[in-house]
CSV table of C-alpha atoms in Angstrom, one decimal:
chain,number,residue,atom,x,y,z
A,1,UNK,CA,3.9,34.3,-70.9
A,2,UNK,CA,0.8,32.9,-69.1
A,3,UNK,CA,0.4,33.1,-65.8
A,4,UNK,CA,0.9,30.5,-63.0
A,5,UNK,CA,-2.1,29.3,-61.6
A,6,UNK,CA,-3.4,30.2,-58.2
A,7,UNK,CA,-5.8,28.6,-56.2
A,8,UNK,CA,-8.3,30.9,-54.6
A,9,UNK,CA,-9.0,29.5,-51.5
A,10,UNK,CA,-6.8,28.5,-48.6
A,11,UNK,CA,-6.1,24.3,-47.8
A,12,UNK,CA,-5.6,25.5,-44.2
A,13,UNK,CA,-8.0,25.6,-41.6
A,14,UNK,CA,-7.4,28.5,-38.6
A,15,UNK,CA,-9.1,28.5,-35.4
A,16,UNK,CA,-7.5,31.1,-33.4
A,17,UNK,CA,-5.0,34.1,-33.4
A,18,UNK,CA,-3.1,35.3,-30.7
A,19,UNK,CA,-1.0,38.5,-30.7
A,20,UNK,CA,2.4,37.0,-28.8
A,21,UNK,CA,4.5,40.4,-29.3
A,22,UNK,CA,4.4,43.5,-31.4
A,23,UNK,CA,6.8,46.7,-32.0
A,24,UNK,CA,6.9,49.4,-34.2
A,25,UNK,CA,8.4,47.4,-36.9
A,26,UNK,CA,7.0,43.8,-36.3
A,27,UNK,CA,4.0,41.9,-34.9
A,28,UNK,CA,4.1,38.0,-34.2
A,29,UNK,CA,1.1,35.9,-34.6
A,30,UNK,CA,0.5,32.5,-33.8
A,31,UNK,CA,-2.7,30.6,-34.8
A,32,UNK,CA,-4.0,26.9,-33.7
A,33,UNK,CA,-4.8,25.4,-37.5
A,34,UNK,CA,-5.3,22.3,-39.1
A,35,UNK,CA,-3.0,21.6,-41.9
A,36,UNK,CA,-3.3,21.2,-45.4
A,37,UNK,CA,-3.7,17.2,-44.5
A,38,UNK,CA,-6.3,18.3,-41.8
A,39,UNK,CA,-4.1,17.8,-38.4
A,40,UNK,CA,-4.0,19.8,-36.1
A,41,UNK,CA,-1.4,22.2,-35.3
A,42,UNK,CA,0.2,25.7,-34.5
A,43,UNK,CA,1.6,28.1,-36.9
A,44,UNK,CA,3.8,30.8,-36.2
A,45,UNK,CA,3.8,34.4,-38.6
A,46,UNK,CA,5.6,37.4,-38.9
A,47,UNK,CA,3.9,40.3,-39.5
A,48,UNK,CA,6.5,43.5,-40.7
A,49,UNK,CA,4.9,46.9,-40.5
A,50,UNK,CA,7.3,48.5,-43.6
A,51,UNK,CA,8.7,47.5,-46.9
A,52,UNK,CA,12.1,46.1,-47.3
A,53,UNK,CA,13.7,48.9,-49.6
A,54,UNK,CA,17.2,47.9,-51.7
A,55,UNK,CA,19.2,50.3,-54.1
A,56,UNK,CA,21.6,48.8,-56.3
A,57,UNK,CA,23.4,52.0,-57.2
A,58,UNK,CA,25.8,51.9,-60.0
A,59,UNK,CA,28.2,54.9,-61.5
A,60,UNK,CA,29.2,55.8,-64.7
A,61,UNK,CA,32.4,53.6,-64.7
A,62,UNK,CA,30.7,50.4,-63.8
A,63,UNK,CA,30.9,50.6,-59.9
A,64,UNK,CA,28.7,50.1,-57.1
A,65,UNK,CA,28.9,50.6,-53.5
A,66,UNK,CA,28.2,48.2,-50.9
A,67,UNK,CA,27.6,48.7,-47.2
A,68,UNK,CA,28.8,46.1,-44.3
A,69,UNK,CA,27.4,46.5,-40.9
A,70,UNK,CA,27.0,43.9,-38.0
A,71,UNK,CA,23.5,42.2,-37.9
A,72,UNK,CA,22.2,41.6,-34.4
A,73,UNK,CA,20.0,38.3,-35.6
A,74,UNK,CA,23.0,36.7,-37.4
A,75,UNK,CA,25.5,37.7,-34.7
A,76,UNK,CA,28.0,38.7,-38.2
A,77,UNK,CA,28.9,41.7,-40.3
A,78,UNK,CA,27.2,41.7,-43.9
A,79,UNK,CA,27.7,43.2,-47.0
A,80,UNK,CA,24.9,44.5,-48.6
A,81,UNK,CA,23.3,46.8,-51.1
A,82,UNK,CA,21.8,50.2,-49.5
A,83,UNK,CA,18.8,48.8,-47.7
A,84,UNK,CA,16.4,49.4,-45.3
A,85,UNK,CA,12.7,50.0,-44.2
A,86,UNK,CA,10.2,52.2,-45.8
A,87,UNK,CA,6.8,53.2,-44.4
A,88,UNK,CA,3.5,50.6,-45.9
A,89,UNK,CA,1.4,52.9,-47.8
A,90,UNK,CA,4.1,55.3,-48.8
A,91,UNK,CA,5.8,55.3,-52.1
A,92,UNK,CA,8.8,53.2,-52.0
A,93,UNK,CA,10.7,55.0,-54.4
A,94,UNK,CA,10.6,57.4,-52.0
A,95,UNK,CA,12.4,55.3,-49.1
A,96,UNK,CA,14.6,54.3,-51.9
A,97,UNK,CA,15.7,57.4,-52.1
A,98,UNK,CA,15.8,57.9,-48.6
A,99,UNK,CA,18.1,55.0,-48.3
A,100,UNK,CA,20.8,55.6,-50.6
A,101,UNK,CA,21.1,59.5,-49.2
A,102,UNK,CA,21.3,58.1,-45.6
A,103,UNK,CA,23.4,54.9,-46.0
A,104,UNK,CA,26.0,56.5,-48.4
A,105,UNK,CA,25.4,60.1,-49.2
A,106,UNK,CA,24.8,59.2,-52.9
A,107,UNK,CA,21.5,60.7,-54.7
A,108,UNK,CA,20.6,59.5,-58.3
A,109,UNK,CA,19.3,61.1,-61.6
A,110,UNK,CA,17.4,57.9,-62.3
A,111,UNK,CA,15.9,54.6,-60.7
A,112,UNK,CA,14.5,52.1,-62.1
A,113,UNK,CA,12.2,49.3,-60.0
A,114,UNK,CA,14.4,46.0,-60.9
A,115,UNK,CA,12.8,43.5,-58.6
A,116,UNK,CA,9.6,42.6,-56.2
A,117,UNK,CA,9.6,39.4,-53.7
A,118,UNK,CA,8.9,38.2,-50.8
A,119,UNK,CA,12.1,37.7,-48.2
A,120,UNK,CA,10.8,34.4,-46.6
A,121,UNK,CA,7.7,34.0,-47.3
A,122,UNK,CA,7.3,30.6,-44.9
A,123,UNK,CA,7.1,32.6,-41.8
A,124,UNK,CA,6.5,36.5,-42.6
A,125,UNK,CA,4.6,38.8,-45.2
A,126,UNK,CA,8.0,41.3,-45.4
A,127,UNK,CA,7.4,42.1,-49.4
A,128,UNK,CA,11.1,44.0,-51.0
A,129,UNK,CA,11.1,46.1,-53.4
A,130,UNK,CA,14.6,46.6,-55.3
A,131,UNK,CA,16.0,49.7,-57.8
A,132,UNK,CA,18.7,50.2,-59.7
A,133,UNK,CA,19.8,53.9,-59.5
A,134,UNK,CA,22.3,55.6,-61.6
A,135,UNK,CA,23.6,58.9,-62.7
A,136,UNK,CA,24.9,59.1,-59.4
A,137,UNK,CA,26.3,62.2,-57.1
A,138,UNK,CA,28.4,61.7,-54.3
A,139,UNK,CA,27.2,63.9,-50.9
A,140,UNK,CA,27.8,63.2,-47.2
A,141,UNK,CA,26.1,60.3,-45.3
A,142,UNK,CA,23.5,60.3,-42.6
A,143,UNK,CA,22.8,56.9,-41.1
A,144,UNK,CA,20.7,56.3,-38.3
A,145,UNK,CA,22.0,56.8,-34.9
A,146,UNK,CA,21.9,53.2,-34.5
A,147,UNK,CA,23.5,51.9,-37.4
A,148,UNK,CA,26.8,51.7,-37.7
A,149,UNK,CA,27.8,51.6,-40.9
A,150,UNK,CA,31.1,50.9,-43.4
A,151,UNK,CA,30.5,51.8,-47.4
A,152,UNK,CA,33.0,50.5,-50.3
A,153,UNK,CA,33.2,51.4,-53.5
A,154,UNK,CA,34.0,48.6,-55.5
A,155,UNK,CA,33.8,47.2,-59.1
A,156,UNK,CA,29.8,45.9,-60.2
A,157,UNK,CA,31.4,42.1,-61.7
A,158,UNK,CA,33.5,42.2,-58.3
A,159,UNK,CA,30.2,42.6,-55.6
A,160,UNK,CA,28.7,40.2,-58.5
A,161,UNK,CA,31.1,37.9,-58.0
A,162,UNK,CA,31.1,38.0,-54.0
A,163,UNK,CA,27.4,37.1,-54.6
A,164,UNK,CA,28.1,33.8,-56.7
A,165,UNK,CA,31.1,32.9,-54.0
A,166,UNK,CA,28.4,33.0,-51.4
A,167,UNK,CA,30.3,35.9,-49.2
A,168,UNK,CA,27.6,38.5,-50.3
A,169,UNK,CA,24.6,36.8,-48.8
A,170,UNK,CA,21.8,39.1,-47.8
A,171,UNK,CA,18.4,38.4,-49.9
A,172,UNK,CA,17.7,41.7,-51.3
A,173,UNK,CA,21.4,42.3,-52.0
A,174,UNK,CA,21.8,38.6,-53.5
A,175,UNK,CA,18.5,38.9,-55.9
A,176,UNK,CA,19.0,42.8,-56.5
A,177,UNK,CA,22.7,42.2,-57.7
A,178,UNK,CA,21.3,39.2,-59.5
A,179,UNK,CA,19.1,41.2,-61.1
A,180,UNK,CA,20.8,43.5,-61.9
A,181,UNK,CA,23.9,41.7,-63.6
A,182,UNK,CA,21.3,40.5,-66.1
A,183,UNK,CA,19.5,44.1,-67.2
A,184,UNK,CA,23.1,45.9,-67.6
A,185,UNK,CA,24.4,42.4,-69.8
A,186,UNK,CA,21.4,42.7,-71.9
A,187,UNK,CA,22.0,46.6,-72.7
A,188,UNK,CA,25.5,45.8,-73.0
A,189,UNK,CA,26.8,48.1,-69.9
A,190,UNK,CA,28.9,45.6,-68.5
């Protein structure tokens, strides 16, 4: 397949860059521009300091576990895939593993990198990087003190089907169960 064509230089014009707040996880920018159509304007970035990790693990009878926990910027619980941050610069297989081990005590024979994007790409640079993990083992979880966390075990089609009801809603979750519905149909494991 050819590839989509990308233009090389920028239609936006920046003229300054201020730091307006930064932690250990984030920095926020925000720059004076003109836009694409050459007004003037400000524009507002997120800068995220790790990768945004997601395992979809799945057993050897079709099942996958899911973890719920209450997110602060939605002021909601969510059900997602085990996810989380991994160091920029490190291998993110590595925080995959990492992940799964911490959020539900499960390690894996085998991963395989499913899926790469962009979380929302309008106002940050956070890049995820997605795995499906089988031959799973079953050990005791270790989430961060400041996580607290549920894990199900539930049927693959069921999380699958949470996804396309809109109750599963989390973007690495949603695209890495996506994805992941479509690899397992075309080797015929679902």
């Amino acid at each position: 397949m050819k590839k989509l064509p990308h233009p090389p230089e920028s239609p936006w014009t920046i003229h300054t860059e201020t730091r307006k707040y930064e932690n250990p996880w984030i920095q926020v920018d925000e720059f004076t521009v003109n836009d694409p159509s050459g007004r003037p304007g400000i524009y507002g970035t997120i800068h995220f300091k790790n990768w945004a990790i997601g395992v979809v693990p799945i057993d050897d009878e079709g099942n996958t576990y899911l973890v719920g926990q209450y997110r602060f910027p939605l002021k909601q619980y969510s059900w997602e895939i085990p996810e989380g941050g991994g160091k920029l610069g490190v291998d993110p297989l590595v925080s995959a593993k990492r992940e799964l081990a911490e959020e539900t005590g499960l390690t894996a024979a085998r991963y395989e990198k499913i899926l790469e994007m962009h979380l929302s790409n309008s106002v940050c640079d956070e890049w995820g990087v997605i795995y499906l993990a089988t031959g799973l083992t079953a050990g005791t979880a270790h989430p961060d003190p400041d996580e607290a966390l549920t894990v199900i075990k539930l049927p693959f089609e069921e999380a699958y089907q949470r996804v396309l009801s809109g109750e599963i809603t989390d973007s690495l979750s949603v695209a890495g169960i996506l994805r992941a519905k479509i690899i397992l149909t075309e080797r015929g494991k679902l």
